[in-house]
Amino acid sequence: MSTKRIYMDHTAGMPVDPRVIEATLPYMNTFFGNPSSLHSFGQEPRKAMEEARAKVAELINAERKESIIFTSGATESNNLAIKGYANRNRTRGTHIITSSIEHMSVLNPVKYLSTHGFKTTFLPVDQYGFVSLENLEKELTDETILVSIMYANGEIGTIQPIKEISQIVHRKKAVLHVDATAAAGQVPIDVQAEGIDMLTISSNDMYGPKGVGALYFKKGVVVEPLIHGGGQELGLRSGTENVPSIVGFGKAAELAKTEMQTESERLTRLRDRFIKGLVGAVPYSFLNGHPTKRLPNNVAVRYSFIEGESMLLSLDMLGIAASSGSACTAKTLEPSHVLRAIGLKHEEAHGSLLFTLGKQNTEEEVDYVVSVMPDIVKRLRSMSPLTPKELKE
Ligand code: PMP
């Protein structure tokens, strides 16, 4: 085992920024009151929570802080947006459109609705992961009430043309929900300029605490709550709020807003150096996703004839943490639905490796990983029955 520790799996989980931790601590003990309480102990947490709401609203240029509802994370926000909107608006129509490369927390609520009276369409994507705008236009009908398309895909990095998508959706009087979990904090998002009606974001994907997220609603967009109770969060998400984590999320959003541009430029340089190094050094290696319209931290590659899991274990022995695809489906042996949807065959999808970079990664780390990959691939290919003879020599 190596003593080196190189973490390059930031899409699965991020360290919490020390400044965020510091901001949350007073709300664990000093200001422990319930924000709904009328007495003075409730005032400080309530004020801090509303400040956090304003900071999250600012990050995505929401028109007002009341457009933000705090949830337990991206999965809940996606469920609330999709099931909540469909259930509240079913008298207007019963057709929902999404793409085939969404996260399971979008795909599964849509599939659930298909067993509860809704018609559903899963749009295909091209080799880079882009939804075809013509296809979207063709599938929209007078019955379509909701379209859910992700801002960017965490597995292949591809960033969708959200503004164009929203214009098409709005021409048909439907509403656009965008899962921006992988994108928020990496690239600027402007819900007003881009015409987004509902937007999902998550705290841990921008160096905030896990287990807290948000859903943005444009004024006039109404949903049915999933969780009923004491009526917190405008009655849309009952339950005593997770104040320390919400405060941390607010701090993380504030830091993302001020530091994103410099950090994303740094990451883009690292990303491109990394991709060039990996794909340039080994024959039969390829980039997954689009070369430029991709998240600054996303390096997704695939190597023919070998398995992502074997590469992961070899990297882990050297202290390097990467992923073979989405962490949420890593336990199943099925190849990722995203990689299949961009047209990869089973065996091609299985040879994929995903590095997602973060604030602490350096050029030296990138160069080190680039330097160890050729030997790992060569050794695994020498043992694989799929490798052509000439590559084994
Ligand atoms: N949407 C996307 C695009 C994701 O990448 C993820 C996982 N980070 C989620 C939703 C679900 O996030 P969580 O598990 O934090 O609810």
mmCIF file of C-alpha atoms and ligand atoms in Angstrom:
data_model
loop_
_atom_site.group_PDB
_atom_site.id
_atom_site.type_symbol
_atom_site.label_atom_id
_atom_site.label_comp_id
_atom_site.label_asym_id
_atom_site.label_seq_id
_atom_site.Cartn_x
_atom_site.Cartn_y
_atom_site.Cartn_z
ATOM 1 C CA MET A 1 0.000 0.000 0.000
ATOM 2 C CA SER A 2 1.189 3.495 -0.862
ATOM 3 C CA THR A 3 1.438 6.268 1.707
ATOM 4 C CA LYS A 4 0.266 8.729 -0.950
ATOM 5 C CA ARG A 5 -3.355 9.872 -0.692
ATOM 6 C CA ILE A 6 -4.737 11.431 -3.858
ATOM 7 C CA TYR A 7 -8.504 12.038 -3.865
ATOM 8 C CA MET A 8 -10.055 12.449 -7.307
ATOM 9 C CA ASP A 9 -13.659 11.368 -6.696
ATOM 10 C CA HIS A 10 -15.262 14.722 -5.872
ATOM 11 C CA THR A 11 -18.547 13.910 -7.616
ATOM 12 C CA ALA A 12 -19.103 11.152 -5.038
ATOM 13 C CA GLY A 13 -18.285 13.354 -2.058
ATOM 14 C CA MET A 14 -16.389 16.534 -1.260
ATOM 15 C CA PRO A 15 -14.504 17.582 1.866
ATOM 16 C CA VAL A 16 -16.278 20.363 3.734
ATOM 17 C CA ASP A 17 -14.413 23.682 3.436
ATOM 18 C CA PRO A 18 -12.919 24.649 6.853
ATOM 19 C CA ARG A 19 -14.594 28.082 6.593
ATOM 20 C CA VAL A 20 -17.931 26.286 6.177
ATOM 21 C CA ILE A 21 -17.289 24.103 9.232
ATOM 22 C CA GLU A 22 -16.478 27.212 11.266
ATOM 23 C CA ALA A 23 -19.719 28.880 10.170
ATOM 24 C CA THR A 24 -21.852 25.878 11.190
ATOM 25 C CA LEU A 25 -20.408 25.305 14.688
ATOM 26 C CA PRO A 26 -22.282 28.049 16.648
ATOM 27 C CA TYR A 27 -25.577 26.573 15.397
ATOM 28 C CA MET A 28 -24.849 23.222 17.044
ATOM 29 C CA ASN A 29 -24.614 24.601 20.583
ATOM 30 C CA THR A 30 -24.769 28.379 21.156
ATOM 31 C CA PHE A 31 -27.698 29.013 18.807
ATOM 32 C CA PHE A 32 -29.428 25.648 19.129
ATOM 33 C CA GLY A 33 -33.012 26.957 19.249
ATOM 34 C CA ASN A 34 -35.760 25.972 16.865
ATOM 35 C CA PRO A 35 -36.107 28.578 14.091
ATOM 36 C CA SER A 36 -39.906 28.331 14.369
ATOM 37 C CA SER A 37 -39.917 29.320 18.068
ATOM 38 C CA LEU A 38 -41.258 32.750 18.878
ATOM 39 C CA HIS A 39 -38.946 33.313 21.860
ATOM 40 C CA SER A 40 -35.487 34.845 21.597
ATOM 41 C CA PHE A 41 -33.721 31.438 21.272
ATOM 42 C CA GLY A 42 -35.418 30.963 17.922
ATOM 43 C CA GLN A 43 -34.406 34.323 16.517
ATOM 44 C CA GLU A 44 -30.705 33.784 15.842
ATOM 45 C CA PRO A 45 -31.124 30.439 14.012
ATOM 46 C CA ARG A 46 -34.033 31.894 12.035
ATOM 47 C CA LYS A 47 -31.961 34.914 10.995
ATOM 48 C CA ALA A 48 -28.989 32.708 10.021
ATOM 49 C CA MET A 49 -31.230 30.396 8.017
ATOM 50 C CA GLU A 50 -32.731 33.308 6.089
ATOM 51 C CA GLU A 51 -29.246 34.694 5.382
ATOM 52 C CA ALA A 52 -28.259 31.267 4.034
ATOM 53 C CA ARG A 53 -31.371 31.260 1.851
ATOM 54 C CA ALA A 54 -30.368 34.646 0.421
ATOM 55 C CA LYS A 55 -26.840 33.388 -0.332
ATOM 56 C CA VAL A 56 -28.137 30.292 -2.128
ATOM 57 C CA ALA A 57 -30.563 32.509 -4.071
ATOM 58 C CA GLU A 58 -27.691 34.818 -5.074
ATOM 59 C CA LEU A 59 -25.557 31.943 -6.353
ATOM 60 C CA ILE A 60 -28.160 31.074 -8.999
ATOM 61 C CA ASN A 61 -29.526 34.640 -9.424
ATOM 62 C CA ALA A 62 -32.994 33.753 -8.127
ATOM 63 C CA GLU A 63 -35.322 36.756 -8.061
ATOM 64 C CA ARG A 64 -35.878 36.530 -4.288
ATOM 65 C CA LYS A 65 -34.800 34.371 -1.379
ATOM 66 C CA GLU A 66 -38.342 33.040 -0.859
ATOM 67 C CA SER A 67 -37.901 31.134 -4.153
ATOM 68 C CA ILE A 68 -35.580 28.707 -2.324
ATOM 69 C CA ILE A 69 -36.807 25.724 -0.270
ATOM 70 C CA PHE A 70 -34.277 23.747 1.767
ATOM 71 C CA THR A 71 -34.443 19.932 1.510
ATOM 72 C CA SER A 72 -32.359 16.936 2.601
ATOM 73 C CA GLY A 73 -30.406 16.930 -0.671
ATOM 74 C CA ALA A 74 -30.593 16.582 -4.418
ATOM 75 C CA THR A 75 -32.594 13.354 -4.350
ATOM 76 C CA GLU A 76 -35.388 14.958 -2.340
ATOM 77 C CA SER A 77 -35.314 18.152 -4.434
ATOM 78 C CA ASN A 78 -35.647 16.121 -7.645
ATOM 79 C CA ASN A 79 -38.519 14.079 -6.177
ATOM 80 C CA LEU A 80 -40.302 17.213 -4.974
ATOM 81 C CA ALA A 81 -39.897 18.946 -8.330
ATOM 82 C CA ILE A 82 -41.067 15.989 -10.418
ATOM 83 C CA LYS A 83 -43.697 14.204 -8.319
ATOM 84 C CA GLY A 84 -44.778 17.415 -6.601
ATOM 85 C CA TYR A 85 -45.277 19.276 -9.883
ATOM 86 C CA ALA A 86 -46.927 16.357 -11.672
ATOM 87 C CA ASN A 87 -49.393 15.701 -8.855
ATOM 88 C CA ARG A 88 -50.336 19.357 -8.436
ATOM 89 C CA ASN A 89 -50.764 20.024 -12.176
ATOM 90 C CA ARG A 90 -52.212 16.778 -13.549
ATOM 91 C CA THR A 91 -55.464 18.447 -14.609
ATOM 92 C CA ARG A 92 -53.414 20.512 -17.106
ATOM 93 C CA GLY A 93 -51.851 17.452 -18.754
ATOM 94 C CA THR A 94 -50.258 14.092 -18.028
ATOM 95 C CA HIS A 95 -47.113 13.949 -20.156
ATOM 96 C CA ILE A 96 -43.579 14.290 -18.768
ATOM 97 C CA ILE A 97 -40.301 14.388 -20.712
ATOM 98 C CA THR A 98 -36.811 13.718 -19.402
ATOM 99 C CA SER A 99 -33.504 12.506 -20.844
ATOM 100 C CA SER A 100 -31.998 9.033 -20.706
ATOM 101 C CA ILE A 101 -28.825 10.237 -18.930
ATOM 102 C CA GLU A 102 -30.442 11.764 -15.831
ATOM 103 C CA HIS A 103 -29.465 10.711 -12.323
ATOM 104 C CA MET A 104 -31.579 7.907 -10.805
ATOM 105 C CA SER A 105 -33.244 10.472 -8.535
ATOM 106 C CA VAL A 106 -34.849 11.930 -11.675
ATOM 107 C CA LEU A 107 -35.314 8.741 -13.716
ATOM 108 C CA ASN A 108 -36.991 6.791 -10.925
ATOM 109 C CA PRO A 109 -39.588 9.445 -9.939
ATOM 110 C CA VAL A 110 -40.482 9.741 -13.648
ATOM 111 C CA LYS A 111 -40.764 5.929 -13.931
ATOM 112 C CA TYR A 112 -42.902 5.921 -10.775
ATOM 113 C CA LEU A 113 -45.264 8.459 -12.342
ATOM 114 C CA SER A 114 -45.551 6.262 -15.446
ATOM 115 C CA THR A 115 -47.238 3.676 -13.187
ATOM 116 C CA HIS A 116 -49.572 6.346 -11.795
ATOM 117 C CA GLY A 117 -51.355 7.618 -14.880
ATOM 118 C CA PHE A 118 -48.639 9.712 -16.569
ATOM 119 C CA LYS A 119 -47.188 9.242 -20.045
ATOM 120 C CA THR A 120 -43.420 9.567 -20.038
ATOM 121 C CA THR A 121 -40.736 10.117 -22.683
ATOM 122 C CA PHE A 122 -37.019 9.447 -22.142
ATOM 123 C CA LEU A 123 -35.114 11.407 -24.794
ATOM 124 C CA PRO A 124 -32.047 9.756 -26.312
ATOM 125 C CA VAL A 125 -28.720 11.631 -26.411
ATOM 126 C CA ASP A 126 -25.915 11.740 -28.983
ATOM 127 C CA GLN A 127 -22.376 10.347 -28.586
ATOM 128 C CA TYR A 128 -21.385 13.331 -26.415
ATOM 129 C CA GLY A 129 -24.479 13.156 -24.226
ATOM 130 C CA PHE A 130 -26.351 16.116 -25.751
ATOM 131 C CA VAL A 131 -30.132 16.018 -25.916
ATOM 132 C CA SER A 132 -31.250 16.796 -29.468
ATOM 133 C CA LEU A 133 -33.274 20.015 -29.554
ATOM 134 C CA GLU A 134 -35.233 18.801 -32.615
ATOM 135 C CA ASN A 135 -36.130 15.631 -30.773
ATOM 136 C CA LEU A 136 -37.327 17.601 -27.760
ATOM 137 C CA GLU A 137 -39.442 19.843 -29.981
ATOM 138 C CA LYS A 138 -40.987 16.798 -31.691
ATOM 139 C CA GLU A 139 -41.902 15.078 -28.419
ATOM 140 C CA LEU A 140 -43.544 18.106 -26.759
ATOM 141 C CA THR A 141 -47.337 18.030 -27.054
ATOM 142 C CA ASP A 142 -50.229 20.024 -25.578
ATOM 143 C CA GLU A 143 -50.366 17.298 -22.912
ATOM 144 C CA THR A 144 -46.734 17.911 -21.786
ATOM 145 C CA ILE A 145 -46.620 19.706 -18.446
ATOM 146 C CA LEU A 146 -43.048 19.103 -17.318
ATOM 147 C CA VAL A 147 -39.592 18.611 -18.845
ATOM 148 C CA SER A 148 -36.657 17.642 -16.605
ATOM 149 C CA ILE A 149 -33.159 17.932 -18.100
ATOM 150 C CA MET A 150 -29.935 18.041 -16.099
ATOM 151 C CA TYR A 151 -27.588 21.035 -16.322
ATOM 152 C CA ALA A 152 -24.505 18.838 -16.563
ATOM 153 C CA ASN A 153 -23.818 15.144 -16.205
ATOM 154 C CA GLY A 154 -21.408 14.180 -13.426
ATOM 155 C CA GLU A 155 -20.310 10.975 -15.148
ATOM 156 C CA ILE A 156 -19.320 12.345 -18.563
ATOM 157 C CA GLY A 157 -19.180 16.074 -17.770
ATOM 158 C CA THR A 158 -21.355 17.208 -20.692
ATOM 159 C CA ILE A 159 -23.117 20.574 -20.174
ATOM 160 C CA GLN A 160 -26.523 20.893 -21.885
ATOM 161 C CA PRO A 161 -27.668 24.031 -23.761
ATOM 162 C CA ILE A 162 -30.228 24.871 -21.046
ATOM 163 C CA LYS A 163 -31.276 28.275 -22.415
ATOM 164 C CA GLU A 164 -32.190 26.821 -25.818
ATOM 165 C CA ILE A 165 -33.970 23.933 -24.117
ATOM 166 C CA SER A 166 -36.029 26.312 -21.955
ATOM 167 C CA GLN A 167 -37.084 28.381 -24.980
ATOM 168 C CA ILE A 168 -38.425 25.267 -26.707
ATOM 169 C CA VAL A 169 -40.168 24.041 -23.540
ATOM 170 C CA HIS A 170 -41.802 27.413 -22.903
ATOM 171 C CA ARG A 171 -43.074 27.724 -26.478
ATOM 172 C CA LYS A 172 -45.216 24.691 -25.646
ATOM 173 C CA LYS A 173 -46.255 26.185 -22.285
ATOM 174 C CA ALA A 174 -44.564 23.421 -20.293
ATOM 175 C CA VAL A 175 -42.336 23.944 -17.260
ATOM 176 C CA LEU A 176 -38.583 23.170 -17.133
ATOM 177 C CA HIS A 177 -36.947 21.500 -14.131
ATOM 178 C CA VAL A 178 -33.139 21.359 -14.152
ATOM 179 C CA ASP A 179 -31.021 19.086 -11.953
ATOM 180 C CA ALA A 180 -27.926 21.249 -11.447
ATOM 181 C CA THR A 181 -26.366 19.085 -8.712
ATOM 182 C CA ALA A 182 -23.169 18.395 -10.633
ATOM 183 C CA ALA A 183 -22.933 21.885 -12.158
ATOM 184 C CA ALA A 184 -23.674 24.325 -9.322
ATOM 185 C CA GLY A 185 -20.458 25.748 -7.902
ATOM 186 C CA GLN A 186 -18.549 24.639 -11.031
ATOM 187 C CA VAL A 187 -20.116 26.864 -13.687
ATOM 188 C CA PRO A 188 -22.224 30.043 -13.361
ATOM 189 C CA ILE A 189 -25.980 29.419 -13.338
ATOM 190 C CA ASP A 190 -28.572 32.165 -13.827
ATOM 191 C CA VAL A 191 -32.116 30.842 -13.447
ATOM 192 C CA GLN A 192 -33.646 34.061 -14.763
ATOM 193 C CA ALA A 193 -31.441 34.507 -17.835
ATOM 194 C CA GLU A 194 -31.599 30.798 -18.674
ATOM 195 C CA GLY A 195 -35.369 30.502 -18.202
ATOM 196 C CA ILE A 196 -35.324 27.791 -15.533
ATOM 197 C CA ASP A 197 -38.599 27.170 -13.635
ATOM 198 C CA MET A 198 -37.297 24.746 -10.992
ATOM 199 C CA LEU A 199 -33.655 23.997 -10.133
ATOM 200 C CA THR A 200 -32.103 21.349 -7.886
ATOM 201 C CA ILE A 201 -28.807 22.022 -6.103
ATOM 202 C CA SER A 202 -26.912 20.230 -3.368
ATOM 203 C CA SER A 203 -24.612 21.498 -0.626
ATOM 204 C CA ASN A 204 -21.959 18.762 -0.623
ATOM 205 C CA ASP A 205 -21.293 19.268 -4.332
ATOM 206 C CA MET A 206 -19.925 22.726 -3.463
ATOM 207 C CA TYR A 207 -17.885 21.848 -0.335
ATOM 208 C CA GLY A 208 -20.829 22.199 2.052
ATOM 209 C CA PRO A 209 -22.162 19.564 4.476
ATOM 210 C CA LYS A 210 -23.908 16.416 3.200
ATOM 211 C CA GLY A 211 -27.642 15.876 3.682
ATOM 212 C CA VAL A 212 -28.832 19.343 2.680
ATOM 213 C CA GLY A 213 -29.946 20.693 -0.675
ATOM 214 C CA ALA A 214 -32.356 23.169 -2.176
ATOM 215 C CA LEU A 215 -35.073 23.488 -4.754
ATOM 216 C CA TYR A 216 -35.602 26.792 -6.532
ATOM 217 C CA PHE A 217 -39.107 27.648 -7.789
ATOM 218 C CA LYS A 218 -39.916 30.467 -10.153
ATOM 219 C CA LYS A 219 -42.817 32.587 -8.858
ATOM 220 C CA GLY A 220 -46.114 31.030 -9.929
ATOM 221 C CA VAL A 221 -44.760 27.458 -10.207
ATOM 222 C CA VAL A 222 -46.697 25.389 -7.695
ATOM 223 C CA VAL A 223 -46.058 21.876 -6.385
ATOM 224 C CA GLU A 224 -47.723 19.437 -4.007
ATOM 225 C CA PRO A 225 -45.538 18.739 -0.930
ATOM 226 C CA LEU A 226 -44.114 15.232 -0.454
ATOM 227 C CA ILE A 227 -43.682 15.641 3.309
ATOM 228 C CA HIS A 228 -46.623 16.861 5.364
ATOM 229 C CA GLY A 229 -46.340 18.088 8.942
ATOM 230 C CA GLY A 230 -45.775 21.351 10.768
ATOM 231 C CA GLY A 231 -45.737 23.495 7.620
ATOM 232 C CA GLN A 232 -42.098 24.651 7.581
ATOM 233 C CA GLU A 233 -40.539 25.911 4.331
ATOM 234 C CA LEU A 234 -43.748 27.581 3.114
ATOM 235 C CA GLY A 235 -45.621 24.355 3.774
ATOM 236 C CA LEU A 236 -43.647 22.606 1.038
ATOM 237 C CA ARG A 237 -41.227 20.688 3.229
ATOM 238 C CA SER A 238 -42.330 20.125 6.795
ATOM 239 C CA GLY A 239 -39.940 19.173 9.602
ATOM 240 C CA THR A 240 -37.613 21.176 11.837
ATOM 241 C CA GLU A 241 -34.905 22.609 9.623
ATOM 242 C CA ASN A 242 -31.328 21.305 9.747
ATOM 243 C CA VAL A 243 -30.035 24.737 10.772
ATOM 244 C CA PRO A 244 -26.265 24.035 11.124
ATOM 245 C CA SER A 245 -26.117 22.359 7.711
ATOM 246 C CA ILE A 246 -28.284 25.027 6.103
ATOM 247 C CA VAL A 247 -25.961 27.723 7.479
ATOM 248 C CA GLY A 248 -23.015 25.722 6.103
ATOM 249 C CA PHE A 249 -24.734 25.432 2.723
ATOM 250 C CA GLY A 250 -25.190 29.216 2.685
ATOM 251 C CA LYS A 251 -21.497 29.748 3.437
ATOM 252 C CA ALA A 252 -20.536 27.214 0.746
ATOM 253 C CA ALA A 253 -22.761 29.048 -1.776
ATOM 254 C CA GLU A 254 -21.189 32.392 -0.838
ATOM 255 C CA LEU A 255 -17.670 30.975 -1.279
ATOM 256 C CA ALA A 256 -18.639 29.335 -4.577
ATOM 257 C CA LYS A 257 -19.958 32.645 -5.881
ATOM 258 C CA THR A 258 -16.769 34.567 -5.079
ATOM 259 C CA GLU A 259 -14.205 31.848 -5.861
ATOM 260 C CA MET A 260 -15.798 29.854 -8.684
ATOM 261 C CA GLN A 261 -14.334 31.699 -11.634
ATOM 262 C CA THR A 262 -10.678 31.498 -10.555
ATOM 263 C CA GLU A 263 -11.029 27.916 -9.356
ATOM 264 C CA SER A 264 -12.877 26.766 -12.482
ATOM 265 C CA GLU A 265 -10.189 28.283 -14.698
ATOM 266 C CA ARG A 266 -7.537 26.446 -12.681
ATOM 267 C CA LEU A 267 -9.482 23.182 -12.838
ATOM 268 C CA THR A 268 -10.080 23.519 -16.592
ATOM 269 C CA ARG A 269 -6.312 23.810 -17.140
ATOM 270 C CA LEU A 270 -5.702 20.772 -14.900
ATOM 271 C CA ARG A 271 -8.521 18.841 -16.585
ATOM 272 C CA ASP A 272 -7.156 19.414 -20.083
ATOM 273 C CA ARG A 273 -3.610 18.528 -19.035
ATOM 274 C CA PHE A 274 -4.950 15.360 -17.404
ATOM 275 C CA ILE A 275 -7.027 14.287 -20.430
ATOM 276 C CA LYS A 276 -4.163 14.943 -22.834
ATOM 277 C CA GLY A 277 -1.776 12.992 -20.604
ATOM 278 C CA LEU A 278 -4.085 9.998 -20.154
ATOM 279 C CA VAL A 279 -5.377 9.616 -23.701
ATOM 280 C CA GLY A 280 -2.039 10.533 -25.271
ATOM 281 C CA ALA A 281 -0.008 7.936 -23.399
ATOM 282 C CA VAL A 282 -1.953 4.744 -24.053
ATOM 283 C CA PRO A 283 -3.284 3.272 -27.331
ATOM 284 C CA TYR A 284 -7.000 2.462 -27.467
ATOM 285 C CA SER A 285 -7.900 5.022 -24.826
ATOM 286 C CA PHE A 286 -10.674 7.556 -25.371
ATOM 287 C CA LEU A 287 -12.414 10.513 -23.757
ATOM 288 C CA ASN A 288 -16.063 10.081 -22.646
ATOM 289 C CA GLY A 289 -18.236 13.163 -23.193
ATOM 290 C CA HIS A 290 -17.512 16.400 -25.068
ATOM 291 C CA PRO A 291 -13.933 17.778 -25.187
ATOM 292 C CA THR A 292 -14.849 21.387 -24.297
ATOM 293 C CA LYS A 293 -18.528 21.652 -23.295
ATOM 294 C CA ARG A 294 -17.786 19.778 -20.086
ATOM 295 C CA LEU A 295 -17.534 20.448 -16.360
ATOM 296 C CA PRO A 296 -14.154 21.934 -15.368
ATOM 297 C CA ASN A 297 -13.459 19.113 -12.886
ATOM 298 C CA ASN A 298 -14.500 16.139 -15.031
ATOM 299 C CA VAL A 299 -12.010 13.704 -16.570
ATOM 300 C CA ALA A 300 -13.859 10.652 -17.919
ATOM 301 C CA VAL A 301 -11.874 8.199 -20.014
ATOM 302 C CA ARG A 302 -12.164 4.630 -21.178
ATOM 303 C CA TYR A 303 -9.617 1.962 -22.010
ATOM 304 C CA SER A 304 -10.426 -0.883 -24.382
ATOM 305 C CA PHE A 305 -10.094 -4.552 -23.340
ATOM 306 C CA ILE A 306 -10.045 -4.058 -19.544
ATOM 307 C CA GLU A 307 -12.424 -3.326 -16.645
ATOM 308 C CA GLY A 308 -12.824 -0.062 -14.742
ATOM 309 C CA GLU A 309 -13.032 -1.921 -11.411
ATOM 310 C CA SER A 310 -9.608 -3.562 -11.900
ATOM 311 C CA MET A 311 -8.104 -0.159 -12.729
ATOM 312 C CA LEU A 312 -9.747 1.325 -9.632
ATOM 313 C CA LEU A 313 -8.231 -1.336 -7.387
ATOM 314 C CA SER A 314 -4.779 -0.834 -8.925
ATOM 315 C CA LEU A 315 -5.092 2.922 -8.404
ATOM 316 C CA ASP A 316 -6.317 2.397 -4.850
ATOM 317 C CA MET A 317 -3.159 0.387 -4.090
ATOM 318 C CA LEU A 318 -1.237 3.545 -5.006
ATOM 319 C CA GLY A 319 -3.480 5.689 -2.787
ATOM 320 C CA ILE A 320 -5.412 7.194 -5.707
ATOM 321 C CA ALA A 321 -9.220 7.407 -5.393
ATOM 322 C CA ALA A 322 -11.241 7.521 -8.623
ATOM 323 C CA SER A 323 -14.555 6.033 -9.751
ATOM 324 C CA SER A 324 -15.762 3.713 -12.476
ATOM 325 C CA GLY A 325 -18.976 5.689 -12.905
ATOM 326 C CA SER A 326 -21.693 7.127 -10.749
ATOM 327 C CA ALA A 327 -21.076 6.286 -7.082
ATOM 328 C CA CYS A 328 -24.772 5.604 -6.640
ATOM 329 C CA THR A 329 -24.714 2.638 -9.033
ATOM 330 C CA ALA A 330 -21.141 1.513 -8.375
ATOM 331 C CA LYS A 331 -22.354 -1.478 -6.361
ATOM 332 C CA THR A 332 -24.216 -3.035 -9.293
ATOM 333 C CA LEU A 333 -22.403 -4.879 -12.055
ATOM 334 C CA GLU A 334 -24.589 -3.339 -14.754
ATOM 335 C CA PRO A 335 -22.700 -0.811 -16.870
ATOM 336 C CA SER A 336 -23.771 2.770 -16.265
ATOM 337 C CA HIS A 337 -26.995 3.777 -18.048
ATOM 338 C CA VAL A 338 -25.271 7.044 -19.007
ATOM 339 C CA LEU A 339 -22.418 5.314 -20.813
ATOM 340 C CA ARG A 340 -24.865 2.967 -22.548
ATOM 341 C CA ALA A 341 -27.017 5.951 -23.590
ATOM 342 C CA ILE A 342 -24.066 7.672 -25.345
ATOM 343 C CA GLY A 343 -23.783 4.543 -27.448
ATOM 344 C CA LEU A 344 -21.000 2.599 -25.752
ATOM 345 C CA LYS A 345 -21.144 -1.180 -25.956
ATOM 346 C CA HIS A 346 -21.206 -3.146 -22.675
ATOM 347 C CA GLU A 347 -17.477 -3.875 -22.767
ATOM 348 C CA GLU A 348 -16.594 -0.267 -23.709
ATOM 349 C CA ALA A 349 -18.664 1.101 -20.833
ATOM 350 C CA HIS A 350 -16.992 -1.357 -18.435
ATOM 351 C CA GLY A 351 -13.552 0.030 -19.319
ATOM 352 C CA SER A 352 -14.462 3.527 -18.113
ATOM 353 C CA LEU A 353 -12.708 5.470 -15.410
ATOM 354 C CA LEU A 354 -13.881 8.744 -13.874
ATOM 355 C CA PHE A 355 -11.629 11.264 -12.136
ATOM 356 C CA THR A 356 -13.369 14.296 -10.654
ATOM 357 C CA LEU A 357 -10.988 16.998 -9.474
ATOM 358 C CA GLY A 358 -11.318 19.405 -6.571
ATOM 359 C CA LYS A 359 -9.777 22.368 -4.789
ATOM 360 C CA GLN A 360 -6.984 20.346 -3.228
ATOM 361 C CA ASN A 361 -5.738 18.614 -6.382
ATOM 362 C CA THR A 362 -2.475 19.880 -7.862
ATOM 363 C CA GLU A 363 -0.622 19.641 -11.163
ATOM 364 C CA GLU A 364 1.898 17.306 -9.473
ATOM 365 C CA GLU A 365 -0.920 14.924 -8.519
ATOM 366 C CA VAL A 366 -2.317 14.964 -12.040
ATOM 367 C CA ASP A 367 1.138 14.264 -13.493
ATOM 368 C CA TYR A 368 1.663 11.435 -11.035
ATOM 369 C CA VAL A 369 -1.604 9.717 -12.005
ATOM 370 C CA VAL A 370 -0.796 10.205 -15.695
ATOM 371 C CA SER A 371 2.617 8.590 -15.073
ATOM 372 C CA VAL A 372 1.218 5.442 -13.398
ATOM 373 C CA MET A 373 -1.678 4.720 -15.780
ATOM 374 C CA PRO A 374 0.286 3.213 -18.728
ATOM 375 C CA ASP A 375 1.782 0.468 -16.519
ATOM 376 C CA ILE A 376 -1.564 -0.309 -14.888
ATOM 377 C CA VAL A 377 -3.290 -0.588 -18.276
ATOM 378 C CA LYS A 378 -0.437 -2.659 -19.763
ATOM 379 C CA ARG A 379 -0.483 -5.122 -16.865
ATOM 380 C CA LEU A 380 -4.284 -5.534 -16.937
ATOM 381 C CA ARG A 381 -4.314 -5.860 -20.719
ATOM 382 C CA SER A 382 -1.646 -8.555 -20.524
ATOM 383 C CA MET A 383 -4.097 -10.630 -18.421
ATOM 384 C CA SER A 384 -7.266 -9.852 -20.386
ATOM 385 C CA PRO A 385 -8.546 -12.397 -22.940
ATOM 386 C CA LEU A 386 -10.017 -9.482 -24.916
ATOM 387 C CA THR A 387 -6.631 -7.855 -25.655
ATOM 388 C CA PRO A 388 -5.367 -8.396 -29.239
ATOM 389 C CA LYS A 389 -2.074 -10.328 -29.420
ATOM 390 C CA GLU A 390 -0.023 -7.448 -30.815
ATOM 391 C CA LEU A 391 -0.859 -5.286 -27.760
ATOM 392 C CA LYS A 392 0.326 -7.968 -25.360
ATOM 393 C CA GLU A 393 3.833 -8.051 -26.824
HETATM 394 N N1 PMP B 1 -28.329 14.514 -9.313
HETATM 395 C C1 PMP B 1 -27.066 14.431 -9.781
HETATM 396 C C2 PMP B 1 -26.736 15.004 -11.135
HETATM 397 C C3 PMP B 1 -26.063 13.821 -9.009
HETATM 398 O O1 PMP B 1 -24.800 13.737 -9.493
HETATM 399 C C4 PMP B 1 -26.404 13.298 -7.732
HETATM 400 C C5 PMP B 1 -25.357 12.611 -6.890
HETATM 401 N N2 PMP B 1 -24.374 13.480 -6.433
HETATM 402 C C6 PMP B 1 -27.731 13.428 -7.276
HETATM 403 C C7 PMP B 1 -28.666 14.028 -8.106
HETATM 404 C C8 PMP B 1 -28.185 12.878 -5.937
HETATM 405 O O2 PMP B 1 -27.553 13.528 -4.906
HETATM 406 P P1 PMP B 1 -27.819 13.072 -3.364
HETATM 407 O O3 PMP B 1 -27.386 11.630 -3.310
HETATM 408 O O4 PMP B 1 -26.921 13.990 -2.612
HETATM 409 O O5 PMP B 1 -29.239 13.247 -3.060
#
